[in-house]
Amino acid sequence: MNIEDYMKETPVKMKEIIQGADELFAEVRKEKFSRIVVTGSGTSYHSAAQTKKLMQHFLGIYVDVFYPFQIDKETFLDDASKTLLIGISQGGSSYSTYHAMKTGKEAGCSIASMAGTEGALIDEISDYILTVRCGEETAGAKTKGFYCTKLNLTLFALQLAKSYGRISAEDYAAEITQLEAYADHFLAIYEQSLQWVSQNRENLAAAKDIRVVGTKEIYGDTLESALKLLETMRIPVTGYEFEEFVHGIYNAVNEDSTIIILDTGEEGRVETLINVLSDWTDHIYVIGKNGRETPKDLKADFLNHPFYKTYEYIIPVQLVCAYVPQLKGIDPSTPKDKDFHRKLGSKKLDR
Ligand SMILES: N[C@@H]1[C@@H](O)[C@H](O)[C@@H](COP(=O)(O)O)O[C@@H]1O
């Protein structure tokens, strides 16, 4: 299956994951934690970075998100017995995540795993196995798993918040209704995005380097957009929060630069930024509700929920990854080197 096939499966998987939440989190929600630490690499890290604020909001406790390399004994200076460390690895076999989880265990944390498959390496050291039931995703560049992992973290937070008495059963049901609305709306944004991609395919395929600029509420999605574009287009791509982009990055913009702005409507200076950057490059694309009257901009019917907009703004970017690399002779669903993780010893592989 290709990237687009997995994307189309996403809303159905989201609904299934929502339905399974009561059972999946039955044990972990009985425990009272005072701190949550989440770790993972690549897309798994971005899922956590994107969901951190939501988790902290509903749980009312500190939620820290670290890359595995950032976790050591000093991450747990205080008594860690009420800390839950959640390790995320969609393939379930990243040694970096596994070792960070081990460090947490030795420091006295409770450990939970969120892998995309049952019986994963990271499940071996976990007190709570919170599998992300997104189903198989063999494409190297993951899309479905990104949405489903964010959803799993969201449901984890909502389930614990309900159990801690921070939200009522009605509040929980209201959040679920919103999440389901996003699953229902997914394919509509998908179709609008597809049209935008086909209008811009050739120009995007000619991009030499790309900067993705997003606002703070979708910073995880901004980083993920950059990673996904880089993995599939195989050119230099970086992602920045709007303010951070303004602080220096613009210096490197020239006639070869492609800029993709994710405009959620939260930042008032998007138009000014476009005007200023237009002096240096013609390749500016805006994804949002209020784009310009140009085929370069995608004006889609985004729902713009404060937390759940994370299920919509990245859809067009992932579709660029699904449909543009072919014009450069790249199959985006197949990694450049299928043997890379074996060579680097970074994942536990079956063979
Ligand atoms: N190219 C992939 C990334 O897309 C992925 O996000 C990361 C983590 O993988 P996992 O979530 O299975 O630990 O590993 C890779 O190398």
Short mmCIF file of C-alpha atoms and ligand atoms in Angstrom, two decimals:
data_model
loop_
_atom_site.label_atom_id
_atom_site.label_comp_id
_atom_site.label_asym_id
_atom_site.label_seq_id
_atom_site.Cartn_x
_atom_site.Cartn_y
_atom_site.Cartn_z
CA MET A 1 0.00 0.00 0.00
CA ASN A 2 1.08 3.56 -0.69
CA ILE A 3 1.04 6.74 1.40
CA GLU A 4 -2.32 7.83 -0.05
CA ASP A 5 -3.93 4.44 0.74
CA TYR A 6 -2.86 4.74 4.38
CA MET A 7 -4.08 8.32 4.53
CA LYS A 8 -7.51 7.30 3.27
CA GLU A 9 -7.70 4.63 5.98
CA THR A 10 -7.06 7.21 8.69
CA PRO A 11 -10.65 8.28 9.54
CA VAL A 12 -11.83 4.67 9.95
CA LYS A 13 -8.85 3.89 12.19
CA MET A 14 -9.51 7.03 14.23
CA LYS A 15 -13.08 5.91 14.90
CA GLU A 16 -11.91 2.43 15.92
CA ILE A 17 -9.30 3.84 18.27
CA ILE A 18 -11.90 6.11 19.89
CA GLN A 19 -14.20 3.14 20.40
CA GLY A 20 -11.43 1.09 22.00
CA ALA A 21 -10.31 3.77 24.46
CA ASP A 22 -12.36 2.66 27.50
CA GLU A 23 -10.78 -0.77 27.35
CA LEU A 24 -7.25 0.28 26.34
CA PHE A 25 -6.79 2.75 29.19
CA ALA A 26 -8.75 0.77 31.84
CA GLU A 27 -5.67 -0.04 33.96
CA VAL A 28 -3.51 3.03 33.51
CA ARG A 29 -6.32 5.44 34.39
CA LYS A 30 -6.58 3.91 37.89
CA GLU A 31 -3.11 5.25 38.72
CA LYS A 32 -2.56 8.82 39.93
CA PHE A 33 0.49 10.33 38.27
CA SER A 34 2.09 13.67 39.09
CA ARG A 35 4.20 13.97 35.91
CA ILE A 36 4.14 12.52 32.43
CA VAL A 37 7.25 12.22 30.26
CA VAL A 38 6.83 11.23 26.62
CA THR A 39 9.63 10.16 24.31
CA GLY A 40 10.10 8.89 20.75
CA SER A 41 12.05 9.60 17.58
CA GLY A 42 11.01 11.26 14.32
CA THR A 43 7.28 11.15 13.68
CA SER A 44 6.72 9.60 17.11
CA TYR A 45 8.42 12.57 18.78
CA HIS A 46 6.34 14.97 16.69
CA SER A 47 3.09 13.26 17.79
CA ALA A 48 4.06 13.91 21.39
CA ALA A 49 5.28 17.47 20.77
CA GLN A 50 1.97 18.25 19.09
CA THR A 51 -0.15 16.73 21.87
CA LYS A 52 1.78 18.03 24.90
CA LYS A 53 -0.30 21.17 25.47
CA LEU A 54 -3.56 19.28 25.20
CA MET A 55 -2.35 16.65 27.68
CA GLN A 56 -1.18 19.24 30.15
CA HIS A 57 -4.44 21.16 29.77
CA PHE A 58 -6.66 18.20 30.56
CA LEU A 59 -4.43 16.53 33.16
CA GLY A 60 -3.27 19.62 35.04
CA ILE A 61 0.20 18.09 35.58
CA TYR A 62 3.53 18.65 33.88
CA VAL A 63 3.94 16.85 30.59
CA ASP A 64 7.49 16.83 29.24
CA VAL A 65 8.39 15.70 25.76
CA PHE A 66 11.94 14.62 25.02
CA TYR A 67 13.84 13.00 22.23
CA PRO A 68 15.26 9.71 23.56
CA PHE A 69 18.80 11.13 23.49
CA GLN A 70 17.73 13.84 25.94
CA ILE A 71 16.71 11.35 28.61
CA ASP A 72 19.23 10.44 31.30
CA LYS A 73 19.30 10.09 35.09
CA GLU A 74 19.05 13.85 35.50
CA THR A 75 15.69 13.88 33.72
CA PHE A 76 14.35 12.37 36.96
CA LEU A 77 16.00 14.36 39.74
CA ASP A 78 12.98 14.15 42.07
CA ASP A 79 11.16 11.08 43.32
CA ALA A 80 9.96 9.47 40.07
CA SER A 81 7.54 6.97 41.61
CA LYS A 82 4.56 9.03 40.42
CA THR A 83 6.02 9.72 36.99
CA LEU A 84 4.76 7.86 33.95
CA LEU A 85 7.21 7.62 31.06
CA ILE A 86 5.47 6.87 27.75
CA GLY A 87 7.71 5.52 24.99
CA ILE A 88 6.35 5.86 21.46
CA SER A 89 7.63 3.89 18.49
CA GLN A 90 5.26 3.18 15.65
CA GLY A 91 7.36 0.27 14.38
CA GLY A 92 7.85 -0.67 18.04
CA SER A 93 11.52 -1.46 17.57
CA SER A 94 13.57 1.74 17.91
CA TYR A 95 16.44 1.08 20.31
CA SER A 96 16.72 4.79 21.15
CA THR A 97 13.20 4.81 22.58
CA TYR A 98 13.69 1.46 24.28
CA HIS A 99 16.87 2.61 26.05
CA ALA A 100 15.27 5.88 27.18
CA MET A 101 12.40 3.84 28.65
CA LYS A 102 14.92 1.63 30.47
CA THR A 103 16.58 4.72 31.95
CA GLY A 104 13.18 5.85 33.19
CA LYS A 105 12.48 2.46 34.71
CA GLU A 106 15.80 2.45 36.55
CA ALA A 107 14.95 5.90 37.91
CA GLY A 108 11.70 4.50 39.36
CA CYS A 109 9.14 5.67 36.78
CA SER A 110 6.15 3.63 35.70
CA ILE A 111 6.52 2.79 32.02
CA ALA A 112 3.96 2.74 29.21
CA SER A 113 4.48 1.87 25.56
CA MET A 114 2.63 3.12 22.51
CA ALA A 115 3.69 1.00 19.56
CA GLY A 116 1.80 0.59 16.31
CA THR A 117 1.94 -3.20 16.57
CA GLU A 118 1.30 -5.82 19.25
CA GLY A 119 4.23 -7.63 20.86
CA ALA A 120 6.69 -4.81 20.17
CA LEU A 121 10.20 -4.50 21.62
CA ILE A 122 9.14 -1.46 23.65
CA ASP A 123 6.27 -3.48 25.19
CA GLU A 124 8.83 -5.75 26.88
CA ILE A 125 9.72 -3.27 29.60
CA SER A 126 6.30 -1.66 29.99
CA ASP A 127 3.88 -1.73 32.89
CA TYR A 128 1.13 -0.50 30.60
CA ILE A 129 0.88 -1.56 26.96
CA LEU A 130 -1.15 1.13 25.19
CA THR A 131 -0.92 -0.07 21.58
CA VAL A 132 -1.85 2.44 18.90
CA ARG A 133 -4.32 0.37 16.92
CA CYS A 134 -3.67 2.00 13.57
CA GLY A 135 -2.96 -1.24 11.74
CA GLU A 136 -0.01 -1.95 9.51
CA GLU A 137 1.78 0.90 7.75
CA THR A 138 4.63 -0.33 5.61
CA ALA A 139 5.34 2.92 3.71
CA GLY A 140 8.62 4.34 5.01
CA ALA A 141 7.07 7.78 5.45
CA LYS A 142 4.28 7.33 8.00
CA THR A 143 1.08 9.37 7.84
CA LYS A 144 -1.77 7.30 9.31
CA GLY A 145 0.34 6.45 12.35
CA PHE A 146 0.99 10.13 13.04
CA TYR A 147 -2.73 10.92 13.36
CA CYS A 148 -3.44 7.74 15.31
CA THR A 149 -0.60 8.28 17.79
CA LYS A 150 -1.73 11.86 18.48
CA LEU A 151 -5.23 10.48 18.98
CA ASN A 152 -3.99 7.77 21.36
CA LEU A 153 -2.18 10.37 23.46
CA THR A 154 -5.28 12.57 23.42
CA LEU A 155 -7.55 9.73 24.53
CA PHE A 156 -5.03 8.77 27.21
CA ALA A 157 -5.21 12.32 28.59
CA LEU A 158 -9.01 12.47 28.37
CA GLN A 159 -9.43 9.08 30.02
CA LEU A 160 -7.15 9.98 32.92
CA ALA A 161 -8.72 13.43 33.26
CA LYS A 162 -12.15 11.80 33.55
CA SER A 163 -10.88 9.29 36.07
CA TYR A 164 -9.15 12.05 38.12
CA GLY A 165 -12.46 13.98 38.16
CA ARG A 166 -10.98 16.88 36.17
CA ILE A 167 -13.60 16.50 33.45
CA SER A 168 -17.10 15.02 33.68
CA ALA A 169 -18.49 12.17 31.60
CA GLU A 170 -20.38 14.84 29.60
CA ASP A 171 -17.17 16.80 28.99
CA TYR A 172 -15.49 13.60 27.82
CA ALA A 173 -18.36 12.84 25.47
CA ALA A 174 -18.20 16.39 24.07
CA GLU A 175 -14.48 15.99 23.26
CA ILE A 176 -15.17 12.66 21.58
CA THR A 177 -17.87 14.31 19.46
CA GLN A 178 -15.32 16.90 18.29
CA LEU A 179 -12.74 14.25 17.50
CA GLU A 180 -15.28 12.24 15.53
CA ALA A 181 -16.22 15.36 13.62
CA TYR A 182 -12.59 15.59 12.53
CA ALA A 183 -12.58 11.95 11.41
CA ASP A 184 -15.77 12.66 9.44
CA HIS A 185 -14.28 15.79 7.87
CA PHE A 186 -10.92 14.23 6.97
CA LEU A 187 -11.76 13.10 3.44
CA ALA A 188 -13.32 16.46 2.53
CA ILE A 189 -10.04 18.25 3.32
CA TYR A 190 -8.22 15.40 1.57
CA GLU A 191 -10.15 16.04 -1.67
CA GLN A 192 -9.63 19.82 -1.53
CA SER A 193 -5.94 19.28 -0.85
CA LEU A 194 -5.61 16.83 -3.71
CA GLN A 195 -6.84 19.44 -6.16
CA TRP A 196 -4.34 21.96 -4.81
CA VAL A 197 -1.51 19.43 -5.14
CA SER A 198 -2.41 18.62 -8.76
CA GLN A 199 -2.43 22.35 -9.61
CA ASN A 200 1.06 22.81 -8.16
CA ARG A 201 2.69 19.44 -8.75
CA GLU A 202 5.24 20.48 -11.37
CA ASN A 203 6.34 23.59 -9.52
CA LEU A 204 6.64 21.74 -6.22
CA ALA A 205 8.66 18.98 -7.89
CA ALA A 206 11.15 21.64 -9.02
CA ALA A 207 11.69 22.94 -5.46
CA LYS A 208 15.35 23.03 -4.46
CA ASP A 209 14.78 23.51 -0.77
CA ILE A 210 11.71 24.08 1.36
CA ARG A 211 11.00 25.99 4.59
CA VAL A 212 7.76 25.17 6.38
CA VAL A 213 6.46 27.93 8.65
CA GLY A 214 3.67 27.20 11.16
CA THR A 215 2.20 28.77 14.26
CA LYS A 216 2.82 27.56 17.79
CA GLU A 217 -0.37 25.50 18.18
CA ILE A 218 0.73 23.32 15.27
CA TYR A 219 4.45 23.30 15.94
CA GLY A 220 4.55 19.47 16.10
CA ASP A 221 2.78 19.37 12.75
CA THR A 222 5.23 21.92 11.35
CA LEU A 223 8.20 19.75 12.34
CA GLU A 224 6.46 16.68 10.98
CA SER A 225 5.69 18.46 7.69
CA ALA A 226 9.38 19.20 7.29
CA LEU A 227 10.43 15.63 8.11
CA LYS A 228 7.88 14.09 5.77
CA LEU A 229 8.76 16.40 2.87
CA LEU A 230 12.44 15.72 3.42
CA GLU A 231 11.95 11.94 3.58
CA THR A 232 9.97 11.86 0.34
CA MET A 233 11.20 14.81 -1.77
CA ARG A 234 14.81 14.16 -0.69
CA ILE A 235 15.89 17.77 -0.67
CA PRO A 236 16.76 20.01 2.32
CA VAL A 237 13.61 20.94 4.27
CA THR A 238 13.28 22.58 7.67
CA GLY A 239 10.28 23.66 9.72
CA TYR A 240 9.99 26.70 12.00
CA GLU A 241 7.44 28.30 14.25
CA PHE A 242 6.46 31.70 12.78
CA GLU A 243 8.31 33.88 15.30
CA GLU A 244 11.44 31.74 15.13
CA PHE A 245 11.39 31.98 11.33
CA VAL A 246 11.32 35.75 11.63
CA HIS A 247 14.35 35.65 13.93
CA GLY A 248 17.01 35.02 11.36
CA ILE A 249 15.88 32.25 9.03
CA TYR A 250 14.60 34.68 6.41
CA ASN A 251 18.23 35.63 5.70
CA ALA A 252 18.63 32.44 3.67
CA VAL A 253 15.57 33.04 1.46
CA ASN A 254 16.40 33.60 -2.21
CA GLU A 255 14.90 32.94 -5.66
CA ASP A 256 15.42 29.18 -5.21
CA SER A 257 13.57 28.97 -1.90
CA THR A 258 10.14 27.41 -1.59
CA ILE A 259 8.13 28.49 1.46
CA ILE A 260 5.03 26.68 2.70
CA ILE A 261 3.09 28.62 5.33
CA LEU A 262 0.54 26.81 7.50
CA ASP A 263 -1.80 29.68 8.32
CA THR A 264 -4.28 28.76 11.06
CA GLY A 265 -5.41 32.38 11.39
CA GLU A 266 -3.68 32.78 14.79
CA GLU A 267 -0.85 34.95 13.44
CA GLY A 268 -1.72 38.43 12.21
CA ARG A 269 1.49 39.01 10.24
CA VAL A 270 1.20 36.28 7.60
CA GLU A 271 0.28 38.75 4.85
CA THR A 272 3.18 41.02 5.79
CA LEU A 273 5.58 38.08 5.77
CA ILE A 274 4.37 37.05 2.30
CA ASN A 275 4.82 40.62 1.01
CA VAL A 276 8.34 40.86 2.37
CA LEU A 277 9.45 37.41 1.19
CA SER A 278 7.92 38.00 -2.26
CA ASP A 279 10.82 40.40 -2.95
CA TRP A 280 13.12 37.36 -2.94
CA THR A 281 11.08 34.37 -4.08
CA ASP A 282 7.98 33.58 -6.16
CA HIS A 283 7.57 30.15 -4.59
CA ILE A 284 5.34 30.89 -1.61
CA TYR A 285 2.41 28.59 -0.83
CA VAL A 286 -0.14 29.22 1.90
CA ILE A 287 -2.37 26.55 3.44
CA GLY A 288 -5.23 28.02 5.45
CA LYS A 289 -8.70 29.48 5.47
CA ASN A 290 -7.68 32.91 4.16
CA GLY A 291 -5.21 32.35 1.34
CA ARG A 292 -4.65 34.70 -1.61
CA GLU A 293 -6.50 34.37 -4.92
CA THR A 294 -3.75 32.31 -6.50
CA PRO A 295 -3.55 28.60 -7.33
CA LYS A 296 -0.50 28.48 -5.04
CA ASP A 297 -2.73 28.88 -1.99
CA LEU A 298 -5.05 26.26 -0.60
CA LYS A 299 -8.19 27.68 0.96
CA ALA A 300 -9.81 24.64 2.52
CA ASP A 301 -12.76 24.27 4.89
CA PHE A 302 -10.65 23.87 8.00
CA LEU A 303 -12.69 23.46 11.18
CA ASN A 304 -9.99 25.18 13.25
CA HIS A 305 -10.73 23.64 16.65
CA PRO A 306 -8.04 24.92 19.08
CA PHE A 307 -6.65 21.42 19.72
CA TYR A 308 -7.99 19.24 16.95
CA LYS A 309 -6.88 21.34 13.98
CA THR A 310 -3.89 19.00 14.15
CA TYR A 311 -6.04 16.52 12.20
CA GLU A 312 -6.36 18.82 9.18
CA TYR A 313 -3.51 21.26 8.42
CA ILE A 314 -0.95 18.59 7.63
CA ILE A 315 -3.16 16.70 5.15
CA PRO A 316 -2.13 18.82 2.11
CA VAL A 317 1.56 18.52 2.99
CA GLN A 318 1.31 14.74 3.27
CA LEU A 319 -0.39 14.67 -0.12
CA VAL A 320 2.54 16.59 -1.60
CA CYS A 321 4.67 13.75 -0.24
CA ALA A 322 2.32 11.16 -1.76
CA TYR A 323 2.07 12.62 -5.27
CA VAL A 324 4.98 14.95 -6.09
CA PRO A 325 8.17 12.85 -5.65
CA GLN A 326 7.17 10.58 -8.58
CA LEU A 327 7.85 13.50 -10.92
CA LYS A 328 11.45 13.37 -9.70
CA GLY A 329 11.64 9.61 -10.23
CA ILE A 330 11.24 8.86 -6.50
CA ASP A 331 8.82 6.32 -5.04
CA PRO A 332 7.90 8.15 -1.81
CA SER A 333 6.53 5.03 -0.12
CA THR A 334 9.89 3.25 -0.28
CA PRO A 335 12.83 4.51 1.81
CA LYS A 336 16.01 5.40 -0.06
CA ASP A 337 17.83 2.56 1.70
CA LYS A 338 15.67 -0.23 3.12
CA ASP A 339 18.72 -1.58 4.95
CA PHE A 340 19.63 1.67 6.63
CA HIS A 341 18.45 0.79 10.16
CA ARG A 342 20.25 -2.55 10.02
CA LYS A 343 23.47 -0.81 8.97
CA LEU A 344 23.13 1.73 11.76
CA GLY A 345 21.86 -0.71 14.38
CA SER A 346 19.04 1.71 15.22
CA LYS A 347 16.06 -0.65 15.15
CA LYS A 348 15.51 -4.26 16.15
CA LEU A 349 14.79 -5.99 12.87
CA ASP A 350 13.26 -9.42 12.37
CA ARG A 351 16.07 -10.74 10.27
N1 LIG B 1 12.29 7.43 8.88
C1 LIG B 1 11.66 6.96 10.09
C2 LIG B 1 10.83 8.05 10.73
O1 LIG B 1 9.80 8.42 9.87
C3 LIG B 1 10.26 7.50 12.03
O2 LIG B 1 9.42 8.44 12.58
C4 LIG B 1 11.36 7.14 13.00
C5 LIG B 1 10.88 6.53 14.29
O3 LIG B 1 10.33 5.27 14.09
P1 LIG B 1 9.47 4.55 15.17
O4 LIG B 1 8.28 5.41 15.44
O5 LIG B 1 9.10 3.23 14.58
O6 LIG B 1 10.32 4.40 16.39
O7 LIG B 1 12.23 6.22 12.39
C6 LIG B 1 12.64 6.44 11.07
O8 LIG B 1 13.91 6.37 10.82
#
